Short mmCIF file of C-alpha atoms and ligand atoms in Angstrom, two decimals:
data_model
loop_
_atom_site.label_atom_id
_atom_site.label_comp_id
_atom_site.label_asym_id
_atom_site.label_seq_id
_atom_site.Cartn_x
_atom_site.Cartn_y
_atom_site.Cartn_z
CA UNK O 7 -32.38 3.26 2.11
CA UNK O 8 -29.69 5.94 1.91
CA UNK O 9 -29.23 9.26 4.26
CA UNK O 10 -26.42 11.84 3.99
CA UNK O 11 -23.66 12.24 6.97
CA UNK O 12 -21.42 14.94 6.79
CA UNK O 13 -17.39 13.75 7.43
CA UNK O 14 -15.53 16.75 8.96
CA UNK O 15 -12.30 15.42 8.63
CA UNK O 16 -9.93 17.89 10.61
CA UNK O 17 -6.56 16.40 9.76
CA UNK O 18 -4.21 19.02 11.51
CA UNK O 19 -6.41 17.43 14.55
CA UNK O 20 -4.79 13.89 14.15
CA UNK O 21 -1.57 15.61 13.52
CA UNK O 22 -1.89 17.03 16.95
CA UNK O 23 -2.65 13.65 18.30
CA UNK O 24 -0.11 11.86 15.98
CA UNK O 25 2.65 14.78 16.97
CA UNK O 26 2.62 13.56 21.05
CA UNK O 27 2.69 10.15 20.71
CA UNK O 28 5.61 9.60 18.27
CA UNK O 29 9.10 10.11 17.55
CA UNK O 30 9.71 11.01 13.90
CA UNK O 31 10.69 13.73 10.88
CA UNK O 32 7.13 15.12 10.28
CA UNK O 33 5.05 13.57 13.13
CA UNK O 34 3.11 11.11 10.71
CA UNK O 35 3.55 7.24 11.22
CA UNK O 36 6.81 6.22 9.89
CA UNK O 37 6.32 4.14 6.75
CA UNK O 38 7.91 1.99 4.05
CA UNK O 39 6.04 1.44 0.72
CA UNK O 40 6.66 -1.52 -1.22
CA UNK O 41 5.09 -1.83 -4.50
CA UNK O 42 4.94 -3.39 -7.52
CA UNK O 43 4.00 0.13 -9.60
CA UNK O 44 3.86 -1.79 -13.30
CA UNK O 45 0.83 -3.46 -14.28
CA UNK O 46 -2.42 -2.66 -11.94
CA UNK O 47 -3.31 1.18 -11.26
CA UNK O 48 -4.08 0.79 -7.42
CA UNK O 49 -0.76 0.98 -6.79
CA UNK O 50 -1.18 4.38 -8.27
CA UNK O 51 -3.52 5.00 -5.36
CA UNK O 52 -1.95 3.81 -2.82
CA UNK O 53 0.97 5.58 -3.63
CA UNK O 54 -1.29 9.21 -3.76
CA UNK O 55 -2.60 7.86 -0.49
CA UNK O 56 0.89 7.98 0.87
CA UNK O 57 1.74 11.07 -0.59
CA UNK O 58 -1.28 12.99 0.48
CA UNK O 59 -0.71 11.93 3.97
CA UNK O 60 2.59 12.42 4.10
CA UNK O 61 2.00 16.07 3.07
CA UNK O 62 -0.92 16.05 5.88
CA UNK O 63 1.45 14.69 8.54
CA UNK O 64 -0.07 11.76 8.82
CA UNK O 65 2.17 9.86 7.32
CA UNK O 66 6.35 9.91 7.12
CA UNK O 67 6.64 8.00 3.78
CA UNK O 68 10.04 6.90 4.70
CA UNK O 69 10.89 4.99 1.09
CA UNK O 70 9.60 3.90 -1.68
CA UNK O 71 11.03 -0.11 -3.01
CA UNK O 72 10.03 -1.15 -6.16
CA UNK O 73 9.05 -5.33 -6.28
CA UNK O 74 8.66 -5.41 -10.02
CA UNK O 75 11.71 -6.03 -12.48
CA UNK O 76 10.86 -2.94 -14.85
CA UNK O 77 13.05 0.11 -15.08
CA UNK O 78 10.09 2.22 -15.61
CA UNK O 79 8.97 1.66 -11.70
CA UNK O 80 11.24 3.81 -10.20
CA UNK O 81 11.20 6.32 -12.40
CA UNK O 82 7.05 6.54 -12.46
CA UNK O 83 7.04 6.45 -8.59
CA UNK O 84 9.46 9.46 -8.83
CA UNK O 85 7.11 11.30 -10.79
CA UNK O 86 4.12 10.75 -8.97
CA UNK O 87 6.60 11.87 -5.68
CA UNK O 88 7.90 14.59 -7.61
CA UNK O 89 4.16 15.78 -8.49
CA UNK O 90 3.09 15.54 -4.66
CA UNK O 91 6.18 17.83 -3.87
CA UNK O 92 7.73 15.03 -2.49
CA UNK O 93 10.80 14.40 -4.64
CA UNK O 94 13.05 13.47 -2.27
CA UNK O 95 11.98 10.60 -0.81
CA UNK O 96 14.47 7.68 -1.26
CA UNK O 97 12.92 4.90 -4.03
CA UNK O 98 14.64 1.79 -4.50
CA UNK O 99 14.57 0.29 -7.87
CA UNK O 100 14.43 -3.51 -8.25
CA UNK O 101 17.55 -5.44 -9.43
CA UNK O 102 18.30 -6.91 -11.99
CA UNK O 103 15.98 -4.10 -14.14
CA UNK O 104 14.36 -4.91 -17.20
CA UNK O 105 12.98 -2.67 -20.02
CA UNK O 106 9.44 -4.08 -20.02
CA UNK O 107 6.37 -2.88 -20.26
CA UNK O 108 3.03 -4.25 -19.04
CA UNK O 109 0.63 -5.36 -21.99
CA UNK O 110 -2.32 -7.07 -20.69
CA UNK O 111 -2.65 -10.93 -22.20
CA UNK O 112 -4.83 -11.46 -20.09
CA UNK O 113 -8.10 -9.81 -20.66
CA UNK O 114 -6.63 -7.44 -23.96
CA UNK O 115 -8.36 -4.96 -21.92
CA UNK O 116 -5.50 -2.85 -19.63
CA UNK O 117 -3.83 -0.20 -20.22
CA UNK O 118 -0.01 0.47 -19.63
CA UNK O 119 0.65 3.53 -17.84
CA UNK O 120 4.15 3.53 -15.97
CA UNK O 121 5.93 4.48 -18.23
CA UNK O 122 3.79 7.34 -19.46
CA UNK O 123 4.54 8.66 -16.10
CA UNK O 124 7.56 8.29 -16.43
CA UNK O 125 8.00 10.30 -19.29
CA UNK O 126 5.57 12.71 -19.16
CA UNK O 127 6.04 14.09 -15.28
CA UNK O 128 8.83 16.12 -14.03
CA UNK O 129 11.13 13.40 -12.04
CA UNK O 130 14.43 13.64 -9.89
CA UNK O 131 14.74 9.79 -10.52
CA UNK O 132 16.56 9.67 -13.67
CA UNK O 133 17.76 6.75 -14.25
CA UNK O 134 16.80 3.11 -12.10
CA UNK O 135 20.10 1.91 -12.30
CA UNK O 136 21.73 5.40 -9.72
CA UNK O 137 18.83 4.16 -6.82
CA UNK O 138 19.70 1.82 -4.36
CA UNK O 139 19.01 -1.45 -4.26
CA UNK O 140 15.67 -2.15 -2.37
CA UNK O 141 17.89 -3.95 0.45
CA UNK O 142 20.17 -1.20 1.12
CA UNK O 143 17.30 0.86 1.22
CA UNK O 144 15.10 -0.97 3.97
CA UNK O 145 18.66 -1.10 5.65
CA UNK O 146 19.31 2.27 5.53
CA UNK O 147 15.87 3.51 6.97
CA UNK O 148 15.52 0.73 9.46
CA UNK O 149 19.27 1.08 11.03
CA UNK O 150 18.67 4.88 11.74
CA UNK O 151 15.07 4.52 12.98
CA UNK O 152 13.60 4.25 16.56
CA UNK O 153 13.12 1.57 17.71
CA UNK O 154 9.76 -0.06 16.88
CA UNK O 155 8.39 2.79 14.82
CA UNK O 156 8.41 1.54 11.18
CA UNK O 157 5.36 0.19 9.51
CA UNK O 158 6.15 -1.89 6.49
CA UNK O 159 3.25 -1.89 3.75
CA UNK O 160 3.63 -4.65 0.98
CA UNK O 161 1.40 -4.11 -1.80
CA UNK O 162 3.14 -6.43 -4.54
CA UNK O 163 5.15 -9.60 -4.65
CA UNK O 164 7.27 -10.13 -1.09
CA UNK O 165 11.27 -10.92 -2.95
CA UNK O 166 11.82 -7.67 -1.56
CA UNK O 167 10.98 -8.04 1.78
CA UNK O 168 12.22 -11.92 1.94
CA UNK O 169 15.72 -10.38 0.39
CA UNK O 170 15.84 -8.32 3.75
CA UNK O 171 15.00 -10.91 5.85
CA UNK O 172 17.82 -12.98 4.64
CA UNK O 173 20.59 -9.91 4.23
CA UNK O 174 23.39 -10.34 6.89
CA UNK O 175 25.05 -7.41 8.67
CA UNK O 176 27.20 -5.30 6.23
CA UNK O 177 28.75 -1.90 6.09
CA UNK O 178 25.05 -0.26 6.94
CA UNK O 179 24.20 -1.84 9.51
CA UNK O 180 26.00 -4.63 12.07
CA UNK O 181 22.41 -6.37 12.45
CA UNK O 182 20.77 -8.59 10.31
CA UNK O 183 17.89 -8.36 8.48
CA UNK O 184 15.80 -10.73 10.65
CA UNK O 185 17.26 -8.41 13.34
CA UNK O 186 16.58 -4.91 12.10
CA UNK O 187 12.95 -6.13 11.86
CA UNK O 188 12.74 -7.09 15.11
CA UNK O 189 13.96 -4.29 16.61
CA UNK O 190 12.88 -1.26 13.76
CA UNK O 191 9.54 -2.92 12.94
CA UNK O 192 6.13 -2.16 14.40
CA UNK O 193 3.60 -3.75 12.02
CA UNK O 194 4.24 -5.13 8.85
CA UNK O 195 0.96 -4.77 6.55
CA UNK O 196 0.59 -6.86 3.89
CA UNK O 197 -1.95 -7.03 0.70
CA UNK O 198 -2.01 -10.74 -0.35
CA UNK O 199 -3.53 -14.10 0.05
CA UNK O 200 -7.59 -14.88 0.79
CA UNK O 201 -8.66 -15.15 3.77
CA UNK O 202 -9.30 -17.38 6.14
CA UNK O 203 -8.04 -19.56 3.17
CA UNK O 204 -7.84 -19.55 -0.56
CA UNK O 205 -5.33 -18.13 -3.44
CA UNK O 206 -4.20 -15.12 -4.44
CA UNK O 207 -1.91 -13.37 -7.02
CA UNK O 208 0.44 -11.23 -5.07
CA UNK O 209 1.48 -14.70 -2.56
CA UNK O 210 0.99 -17.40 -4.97
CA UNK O 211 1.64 -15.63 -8.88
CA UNK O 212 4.98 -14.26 -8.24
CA UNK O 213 7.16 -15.76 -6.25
CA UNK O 214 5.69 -18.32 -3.88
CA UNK O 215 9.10 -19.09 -2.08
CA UNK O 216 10.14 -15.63 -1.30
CA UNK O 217 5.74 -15.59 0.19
CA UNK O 218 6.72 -18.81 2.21
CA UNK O 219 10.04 -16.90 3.56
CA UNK O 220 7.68 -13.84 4.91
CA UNK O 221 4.48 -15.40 5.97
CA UNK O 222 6.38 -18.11 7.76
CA UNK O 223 9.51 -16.62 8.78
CA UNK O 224 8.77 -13.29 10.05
CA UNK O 225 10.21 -12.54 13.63
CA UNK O 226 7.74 -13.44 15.85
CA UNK O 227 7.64 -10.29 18.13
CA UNK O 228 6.26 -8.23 15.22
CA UNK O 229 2.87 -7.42 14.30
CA UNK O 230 1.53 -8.56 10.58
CA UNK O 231 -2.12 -7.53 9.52
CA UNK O 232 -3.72 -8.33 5.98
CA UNK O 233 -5.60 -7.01 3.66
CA UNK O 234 -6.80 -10.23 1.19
CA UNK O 235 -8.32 -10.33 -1.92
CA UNK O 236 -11.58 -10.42 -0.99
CA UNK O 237 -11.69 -7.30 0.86
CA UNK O 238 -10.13 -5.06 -1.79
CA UNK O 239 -11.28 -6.86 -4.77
CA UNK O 240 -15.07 -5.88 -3.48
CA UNK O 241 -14.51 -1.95 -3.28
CA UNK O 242 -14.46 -0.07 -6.66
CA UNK O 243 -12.69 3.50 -5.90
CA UNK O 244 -12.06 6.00 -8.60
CA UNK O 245 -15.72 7.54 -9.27
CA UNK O 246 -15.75 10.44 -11.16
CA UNK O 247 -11.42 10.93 -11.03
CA UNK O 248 -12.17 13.17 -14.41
CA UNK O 249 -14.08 15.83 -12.73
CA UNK O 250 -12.29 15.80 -9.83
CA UNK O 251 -8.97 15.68 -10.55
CA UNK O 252 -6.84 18.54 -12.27
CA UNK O 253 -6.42 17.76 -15.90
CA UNK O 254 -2.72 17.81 -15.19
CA UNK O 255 -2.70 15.05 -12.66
CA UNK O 256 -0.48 11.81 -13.42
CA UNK O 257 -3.16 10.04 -11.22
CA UNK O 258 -5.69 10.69 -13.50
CA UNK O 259 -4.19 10.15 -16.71
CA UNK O 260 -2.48 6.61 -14.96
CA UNK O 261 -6.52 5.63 -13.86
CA UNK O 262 -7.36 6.79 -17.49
CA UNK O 263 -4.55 4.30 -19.51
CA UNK O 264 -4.79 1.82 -17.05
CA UNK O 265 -8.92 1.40 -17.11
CA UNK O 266 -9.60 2.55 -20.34
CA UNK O 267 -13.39 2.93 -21.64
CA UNK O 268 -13.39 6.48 -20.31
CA UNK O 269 -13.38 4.59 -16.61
CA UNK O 270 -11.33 5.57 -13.60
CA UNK O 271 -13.33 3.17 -11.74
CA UNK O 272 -11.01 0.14 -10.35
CA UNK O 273 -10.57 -2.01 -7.27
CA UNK O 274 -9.18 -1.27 -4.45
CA UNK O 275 -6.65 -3.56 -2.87
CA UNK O 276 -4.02 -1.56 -2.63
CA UNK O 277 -5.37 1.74 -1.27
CA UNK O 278 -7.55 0.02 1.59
CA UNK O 279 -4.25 -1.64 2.45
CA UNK O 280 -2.04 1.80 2.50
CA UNK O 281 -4.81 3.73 4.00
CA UNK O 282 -4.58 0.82 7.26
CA UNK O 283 -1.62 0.29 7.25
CA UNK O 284 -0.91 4.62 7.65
CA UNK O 285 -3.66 5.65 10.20
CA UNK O 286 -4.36 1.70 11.72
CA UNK O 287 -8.13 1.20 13.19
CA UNK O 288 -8.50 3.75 15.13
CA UNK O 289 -7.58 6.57 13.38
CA UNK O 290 -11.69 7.62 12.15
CA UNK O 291 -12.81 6.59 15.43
CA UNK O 292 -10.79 9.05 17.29
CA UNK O 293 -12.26 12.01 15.50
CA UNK O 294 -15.33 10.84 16.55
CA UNK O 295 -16.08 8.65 13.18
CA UNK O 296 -17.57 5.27 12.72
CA UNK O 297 -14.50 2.93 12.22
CA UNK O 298 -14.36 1.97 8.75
CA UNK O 299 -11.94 -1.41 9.57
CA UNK O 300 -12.15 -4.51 11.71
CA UNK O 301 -10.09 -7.20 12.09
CA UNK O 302 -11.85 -10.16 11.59
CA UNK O 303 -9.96 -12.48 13.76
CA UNK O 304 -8.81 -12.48 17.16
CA UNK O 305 -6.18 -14.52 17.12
CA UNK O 306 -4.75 -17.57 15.34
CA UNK O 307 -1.51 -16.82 11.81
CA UNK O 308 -1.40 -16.76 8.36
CA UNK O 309 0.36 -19.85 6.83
CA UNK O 310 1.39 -20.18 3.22
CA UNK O 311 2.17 -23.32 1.55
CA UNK O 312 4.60 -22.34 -1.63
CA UNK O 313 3.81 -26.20 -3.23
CA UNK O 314 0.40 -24.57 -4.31
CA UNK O 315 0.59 -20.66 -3.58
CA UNK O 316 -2.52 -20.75 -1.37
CA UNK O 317 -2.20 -19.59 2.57
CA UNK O 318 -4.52 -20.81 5.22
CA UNK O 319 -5.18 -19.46 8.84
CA UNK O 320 -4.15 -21.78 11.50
CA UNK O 321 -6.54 -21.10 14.89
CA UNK O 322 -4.11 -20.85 17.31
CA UNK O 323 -4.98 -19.23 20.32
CA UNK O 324 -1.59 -18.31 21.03
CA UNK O 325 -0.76 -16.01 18.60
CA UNK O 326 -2.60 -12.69 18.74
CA UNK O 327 -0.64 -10.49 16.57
CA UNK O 328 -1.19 -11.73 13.17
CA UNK O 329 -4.90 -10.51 11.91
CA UNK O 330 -6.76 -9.77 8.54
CA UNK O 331 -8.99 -6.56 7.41
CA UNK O 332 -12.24 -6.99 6.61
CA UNK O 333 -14.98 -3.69 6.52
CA UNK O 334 -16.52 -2.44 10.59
CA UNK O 335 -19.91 -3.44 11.10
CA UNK O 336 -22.26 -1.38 9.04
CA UNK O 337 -19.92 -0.03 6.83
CA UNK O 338 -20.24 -1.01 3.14
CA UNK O 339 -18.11 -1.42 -0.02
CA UNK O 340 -19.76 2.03 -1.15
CA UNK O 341 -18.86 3.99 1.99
CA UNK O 342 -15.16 2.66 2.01
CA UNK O 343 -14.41 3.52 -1.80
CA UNK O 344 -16.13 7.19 -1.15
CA UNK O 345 -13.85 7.40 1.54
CA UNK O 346 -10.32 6.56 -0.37
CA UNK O 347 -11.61 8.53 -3.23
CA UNK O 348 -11.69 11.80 -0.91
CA UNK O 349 -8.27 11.20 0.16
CA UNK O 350 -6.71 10.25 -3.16
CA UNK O 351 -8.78 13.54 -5.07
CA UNK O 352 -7.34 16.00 -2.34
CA UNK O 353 -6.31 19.27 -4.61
CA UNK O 354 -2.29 18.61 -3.15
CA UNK O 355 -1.59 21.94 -2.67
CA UNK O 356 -4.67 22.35 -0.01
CA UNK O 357 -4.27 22.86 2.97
CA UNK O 358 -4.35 20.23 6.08
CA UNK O 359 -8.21 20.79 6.94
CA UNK O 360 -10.82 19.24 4.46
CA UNK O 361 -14.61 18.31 5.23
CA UNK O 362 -16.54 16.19 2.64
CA UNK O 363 -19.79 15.06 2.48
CA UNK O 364 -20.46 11.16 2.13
CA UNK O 365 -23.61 9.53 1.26
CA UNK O 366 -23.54 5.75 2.76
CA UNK O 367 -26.28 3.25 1.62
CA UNK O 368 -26.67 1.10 4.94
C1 NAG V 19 17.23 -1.57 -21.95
O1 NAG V 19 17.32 -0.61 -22.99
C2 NAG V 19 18.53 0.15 -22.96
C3 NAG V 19 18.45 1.25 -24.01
O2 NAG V 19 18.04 0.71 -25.24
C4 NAG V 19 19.71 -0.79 -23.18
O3 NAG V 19 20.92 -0.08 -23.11
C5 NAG V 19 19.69 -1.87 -22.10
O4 NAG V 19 20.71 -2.81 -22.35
C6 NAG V 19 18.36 -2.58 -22.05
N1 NAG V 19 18.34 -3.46 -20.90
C7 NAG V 19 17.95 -4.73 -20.98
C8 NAG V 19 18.01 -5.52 -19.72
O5 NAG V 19 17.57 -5.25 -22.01
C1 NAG V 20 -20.22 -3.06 -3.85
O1 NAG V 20 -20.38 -4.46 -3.97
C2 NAG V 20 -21.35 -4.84 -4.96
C3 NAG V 20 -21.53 -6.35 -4.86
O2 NAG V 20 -20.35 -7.02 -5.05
C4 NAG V 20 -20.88 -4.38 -6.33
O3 NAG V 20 -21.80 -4.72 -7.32
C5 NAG V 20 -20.68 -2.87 -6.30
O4 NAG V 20 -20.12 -2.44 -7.54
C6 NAG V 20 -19.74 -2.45 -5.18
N1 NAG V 20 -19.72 -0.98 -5.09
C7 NAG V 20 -18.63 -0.29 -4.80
C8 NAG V 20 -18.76 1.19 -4.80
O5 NAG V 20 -17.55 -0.80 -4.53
C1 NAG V 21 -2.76 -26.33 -0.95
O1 NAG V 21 -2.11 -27.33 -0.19
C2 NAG V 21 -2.54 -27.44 1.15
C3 NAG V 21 -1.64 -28.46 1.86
O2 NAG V 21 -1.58 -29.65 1.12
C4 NAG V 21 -4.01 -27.86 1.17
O3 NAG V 21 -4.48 -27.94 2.49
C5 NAG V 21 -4.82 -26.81 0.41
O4 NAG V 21 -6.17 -27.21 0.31
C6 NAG V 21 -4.25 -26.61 -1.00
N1 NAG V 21 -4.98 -25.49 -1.58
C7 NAG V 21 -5.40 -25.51 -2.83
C8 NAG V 21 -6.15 -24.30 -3.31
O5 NAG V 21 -5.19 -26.46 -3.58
C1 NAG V 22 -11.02 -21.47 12.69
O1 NAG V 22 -12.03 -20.82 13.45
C2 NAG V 22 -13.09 -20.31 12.67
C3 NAG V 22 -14.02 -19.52 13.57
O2 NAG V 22 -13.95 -19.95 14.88
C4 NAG V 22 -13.80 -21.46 11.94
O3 NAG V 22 -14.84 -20.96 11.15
C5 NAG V 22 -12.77 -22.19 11.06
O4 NAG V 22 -13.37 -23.31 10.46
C6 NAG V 22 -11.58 -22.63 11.90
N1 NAG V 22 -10.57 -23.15 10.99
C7 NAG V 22 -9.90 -24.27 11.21
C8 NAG V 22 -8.88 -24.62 10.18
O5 NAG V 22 -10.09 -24.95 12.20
#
């Protein structure tokens, strides 16, 4: 059976909200983005996620750090940044870079888009080697934050985020990594591993020792939710991106390359994991939506064993700040990929108010 609701999404609302209960540049949750922008497109949505709520004041996209060796990362996040009017946020390129580009020997059947971006976009990026490193980047923003504000999302391989946690005080900052996390750090979200147990590319394909360093090391006063395979992997976004996109858009043309076929349609790991990790659970609820998220646990952490790049969760009922995602009751796959593909299709020069009507098959 299927009925039509009508979402009247009243953003300069949650700004409002957003604006009196937090200390920061635009009034939007402040956040760090850390992808690997190279091979699969949904890190093209997630970033346009970021963007689009940034502009709405939902989000304070912080920084960009790029997990993936290529020099064309950087410089295709720049131009998506540049395209959302958002050129100067701060993106930290990878180190050392490399001049590849993604061909798909796995399935012959993906498309390489970054740098087509790259090259085809306006950018203020110009060259990968000028940007920071990612480091001195998550240095930077963390030392001058307040305290317990940021909100890490990890959307790639975790080198980056085990490089922090092992970076000793230096001329940014007299704290250490481990330290600047545990005071600067609110939540970090992660999109990786199965869950409650299982394998997964992004913890066990990469770089399963820099995984182990995060999972298992992470100061233990801060929050960590994820998003596994299994919830992403079973929402297919991008429906219809050709009609409602301008023809102009580098998110189009990236969906286009990357899917090929004359499909946009892809999953959606890395959106569902942005869009949490911006507005949290409660965010639909307090505009008087049905949550769309749930965490599926109530207590218990994520291990990860680097021997065999799986993670399992361990039931302990003494931890209750380590969860994973999985969809609210009643809400399906179809609802939640409608829903990201009405934020990532906002016309970006729109204003802050937008309504949309959803069709849900319950
Ligand atoms: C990448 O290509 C540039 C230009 O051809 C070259 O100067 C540079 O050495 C290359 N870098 C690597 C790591 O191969
Ligand atoms: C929802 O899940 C079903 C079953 O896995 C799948 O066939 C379908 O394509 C999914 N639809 C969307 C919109 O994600
Ligand atoms: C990985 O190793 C752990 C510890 O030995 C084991 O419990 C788990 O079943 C293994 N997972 C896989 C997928 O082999
Ligand atoms: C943890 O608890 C869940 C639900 O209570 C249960 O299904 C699962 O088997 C438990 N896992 C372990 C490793 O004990």
């Amino acid at each position: 059976m299927s009925f039509i609701f009508l979402l009247a999404i009243v953003l300069s609302g949650a700004l409002g909200l957003a604006r009196a209960t937090k200390v920061s540049t635009n009034g939007g949750q402040p956040i760090i983005l850390d992808t690997d922008l190279f091979s699969d497109v949904d890190d093209v949505g997630a970033l346009t996620i970021a963007n689009v709520f940034h502009n709405c004041g939902l989000a304070d996209l912080r920084g960009i750090a790029i997990n993936s060796p290529s020099h064309y990362g950087a410089l295709g996040a720049s131009a998506l940044c540049t395209y959302f009017d958002n050129e100067d946020i701060p993106i930290a390129a990878f180190r050392p870079l490399t001049n590849d580009t993604f061909f798909d020997s796995f399935f012959y059947l993906y498309g390489e888009y970054v740098s087509k971006l790259a090259y085809n976009w306006p950018r203020k990026v110009k060259e990968s080697s000028l940007t920071p490193t990612p480091v001195e980047l998550y240095r930077t923003i963390l030392s001058s934050a307040e305290d317990e504000s940021i909100h890490i999302i990890s959307i790639g391989g975790l080198i980056n985020l085990a490089d922090l946690l092992k970076s000793e005080a230096d001329h940014i900052s007299h704290l250490s990594g481990f330290q600047l996390i545990s005071a600067k750090v609110s939540e970090l979200i992660v999109m990786g591993g199965q869950y409650p147990s299982g394998w997964e590319y992004n913890f066990g394909g990469i770089d399963p020792k820099s995984t182990a360093e995060v999972v298992n090391h992470w100061p233990k006063n801060v929050k960590i939710t994820y998003s596994g395979n299994e919830l992403g992997g079973n929402v297919f976004s991008g429906q219809n991106f050709a009609q409602r996109f301008s023809p102009d858009s580098p998110v189009l043309s990236a969906y286009q390359w990357y899917v090929g076929r004359g499909s946009t349609i892809r999953q959606s790991w890395d959106p569902i994991t942005t869009l949490y990790g911006i507005v949290g659970l409660e965010w639909l609820s307090k505009l008087r939506l049905r949550p769309m998220l749930a965490y599926a646990n109530a207590f218990g952490y994520n291990s990860f064993n680097a021997a065999n790049g799986s993670n399992a969760w361990v039931n302990d009922t003494g931890v209750t700040n380590q969860h994973w995602l999985r969809l609210a009751d009643g809400v399906t796959n179809y609802t939640m990929a409608r829903l990201l593909d009405e934020i990532m299709t906002r016309d970006p020069s729109a204003g802050c108010c937008f309504q949309h009507e959803m069709s849900d098959d319950l």
